[in-house]
Short mmCIF file of C-alpha atoms in Angstrom, two decimals:
data_model
loop_
_atom_site.label_atom_id
_atom_site.label_comp_id
_atom_site.label_asym_id
_atom_site.label_seq_id
_atom_site.Cartn_x
_atom_site.Cartn_y
_atom_site.Cartn_z
CA UNK A 1 10.97 13.52 -16.69
CA UNK A 2 9.35 10.74 -14.55
CA UNK A 3 9.00 10.84 -10.52
CA UNK A 4 10.60 7.49 -9.34
CA UNK A 5 7.05 5.75 -8.08
CA UNK A 6 6.26 4.19 -5.01
CA UNK A 7 4.58 0.96 -4.01
CA UNK A 8 3.88 1.18 -0.68
CA UNK A 9 2.75 -2.63 0.42
CA UNK A 10 0.48 -1.84 3.94
CA UNK A 11 -0.75 -5.76 5.83
CA UNK A 12 -4.17 -5.60 7.55
CA UNK A 13 -4.64 -8.00 10.30
CA UNK A 14 -7.58 -7.48 12.78
CA UNK A 15 -6.46 -3.24 12.26
CA UNK A 16 -8.67 -1.06 10.53
CA UNK A 17 -8.02 1.71 13.29
CA UNK A 18 -4.59 1.22 12.59
CA UNK A 19 -4.41 0.85 9.28
CA UNK A 20 -6.82 4.00 8.25
CA UNK A 21 -4.55 6.32 10.46
CA UNK A 22 -1.97 4.74 7.98
CA UNK A 23 -3.41 5.52 4.97
CA UNK A 24 -4.51 9.22 5.58
CA UNK A 25 -0.81 9.91 7.08
CA UNK A 26 0.18 8.75 3.57
CA UNK A 27 -2.96 10.98 1.67
CA UNK A 28 -0.74 13.88 4.15
CA UNK A 29 2.61 13.14 1.74
CA UNK A 30 4.20 16.01 -0.09
CA UNK A 31 6.08 13.14 -2.67
CA UNK A 32 2.60 12.19 -4.41
CA UNK A 33 4.78 9.48 -7.06
CA UNK A 34 3.30 6.58 -4.96
CA UNK A 35 0.31 3.61 -5.21
CA UNK A 36 -0.45 2.77 -1.26
CA UNK A 37 -0.98 -1.91 -1.58
CA UNK A 38 -2.56 -2.80 1.44
CA UNK A 39 -3.30 -6.51 2.08
CA UNK A 40 -5.08 -8.33 4.48
CA UNK A 41 -4.06 -10.91 6.21
CA UNK A 42 -7.73 -12.53 6.31
CA UNK A 43 -8.75 -10.14 9.33
CA UNK A 44 -11.38 -12.33 11.15
CA UNK A 45 -13.34 -9.21 12.75
CA UNK A 46 -14.09 -7.18 10.61
CA UNK A 47 -11.07 -4.78 9.68
CA UNK A 48 -11.87 -5.30 5.96
CA UNK A 49 -15.74 -3.49 5.69
CA UNK A 50 -13.78 -0.65 8.06
CA UNK A 51 -11.13 -0.26 5.64
CA UNK A 52 -13.06 -0.36 2.76
CA UNK A 53 -16.25 2.23 4.97
CA UNK A 54 -13.73 4.63 5.24
CA UNK A 55 -12.69 4.68 1.34
CA UNK A 56 -16.76 4.57 0.27
CA UNK A 57 -16.08 7.72 2.60
CA UNK A 58 -12.70 8.89 1.25
CA UNK A 59 -12.08 11.06 -1.70
CA UNK A 60 -9.70 7.32 -2.33
CA UNK A 61 -10.66 5.59 -5.81
CA UNK A 62 -9.18 1.84 -5.13
CA UNK A 63 -9.46 -2.30 -6.42
CA UNK A 64 -10.61 -5.09 -4.59
CA UNK A 65 -9.60 -8.50 -5.55
CA UNK A 66 -8.95 -11.42 -3.70
CA UNK A 67 -7.22 -12.77 -7.04
CA UNK A 68 -4.37 -10.20 -8.59
CA UNK A 69 -2.41 -13.15 -9.84
CA UNK A 70 0.00 -12.05 -12.77
CA UNK A 71 -2.99 -13.48 -15.12
CA UNK A 72 -5.83 -10.66 -13.34
CA UNK A 73 -3.49 -7.32 -13.58
CA UNK A 74 -5.89 -3.97 -13.55
CA UNK A 75 -6.50 -0.51 -13.65
CA UNK A 76 -4.46 0.99 -10.63
CA UNK A 77 -5.34 3.31 -8.98
CA UNK A 78 -5.24 5.12 -5.60
CA UNK A 79 -5.65 2.23 -3.50
CA UNK A 80 -5.38 -1.33 -4.53
CA UNK A 81 -7.42 -3.54 -1.75
CA UNK A 82 -5.74 -7.70 -1.62
CA UNK A 83 -7.91 -10.02 0.41
CA UNK A 84 -5.60 -13.11 0.97
CA UNK A 85 -8.51 -15.87 2.03
CA UNK A 86 -5.84 -17.28 4.65
CA UNK A 87 -3.51 -15.51 7.25
CA UNK A 88 -0.44 -16.05 5.19
CA UNK A 89 1.90 -14.79 8.13
CA UNK A 90 3.79 -11.14 8.18
CA UNK A 91 6.32 -12.09 5.49
CA UNK A 92 3.81 -13.81 2.76
CA UNK A 93 1.25 -11.40 3.37
CA UNK A 94 3.89 -8.84 2.56
CA UNK A 95 4.78 -10.72 -0.25
CA UNK A 96 1.27 -10.81 -1.41
CA UNK A 97 1.50 -6.66 -2.10
CA UNK A 98 5.78 -7.05 -3.14
CA UNK A 99 4.09 -9.98 -6.39
CA UNK A 100 1.18 -7.66 -6.99
CA UNK A 101 3.78 -4.60 -8.10
CA UNK A 102 6.93 -6.13 -9.63
CA UNK A 103 3.89 -6.97 -11.80
CA UNK A 104 4.20 -2.93 -13.07
CA UNK A 105 6.78 -1.64 -14.58
CA UNK A 106 5.94 2.17 -12.91
CA UNK A 107 7.32 0.03 -9.36
CA UNK A 108 11.16 1.94 -9.32
CA UNK A 109 11.40 1.31 -5.35
CA UNK A 110 9.70 -0.16 -2.83
CA UNK A 111 8.19 0.59 0.90
CA UNK A 112 6.75 -2.31 3.64
CA UNK A 113 5.14 -0.17 5.48
CA UNK A 114 2.94 -1.43 9.54
CA UNK A 115 -0.08 -0.52 9.16
CA UNK A 116 0.07 0.83 12.53
CA UNK A 117 3.02 4.33 11.22
CA UNK A 118 1.70 7.91 10.90
CA UNK A 119 4.18 8.79 8.70
CA UNK A 120 5.47 12.54 8.55
CA UNK A 121 4.86 14.43 5.14
CA UNK A 122 8.04 14.21 3.74
CA UNK A 123 8.75 11.14 5.01
CA UNK A 124 8.35 9.70 1.52
CA UNK A 125 10.22 11.81 -0.29
CA UNK A 126 14.13 11.95 1.80
CA UNK A 127 13.11 8.10 1.79
CA UNK A 128 13.07 9.25 -2.06
CA UNK A 129 16.07 11.18 -2.94
CA UNK A 130 18.61 9.59 -0.55
CA UNK A 131 18.15 6.09 -1.90
CA UNK A 132 21.26 6.36 -3.94
CA UNK A 133 23.07 6.66 -0.68
CA UNK A 134 21.02 4.16 1.32
CA UNK A 135 19.26 0.97 -0.22
CA UNK A 136 17.72 -0.60 2.12
CA UNK A 137 16.65 1.94 5.20
CA UNK A 138 14.46 0.42 8.04
#
C-alpha cells in the first residue's frame, strides 16, 4: 500500500537563510513521502543563488526552472525550484507551487509552509495520521 504523498510548498522572497533552515528541518522528518516545491518570488537579494549553493553542497537532488507550466512537466527530484519572473505576492506565489503539484497523480496533500518555519521531526507524520479528523490545519 502506497503511503500518502505530501507536496510541501515553500515560498521564498529575500529570505534564503530562513528557507535553507526550513528545508533542513524538513529533511529531518521521520515521514519521508514528501516533495518540496520551492517557489522563489523574484527575490532581489541573491536569495535564489544562495539557496542553489546550499542545494549544490547538500545531498539533495533538484530541478530548477522558470517555466514549470503544464507542458513542461519534469521528473521530480528531492526539491523542485521554480523561479517566478516577478513578485506575485503571497497568495499567487504559493499558487504557482500548488499548480505545479496538482499536475501529479501522487499528490495526496498540499502543505503550504512559510519559509521561516522549523518543523519538528514528527510534524508531517502527525498531519498525515490525523488527516481524517481535520482537513485543514493552521
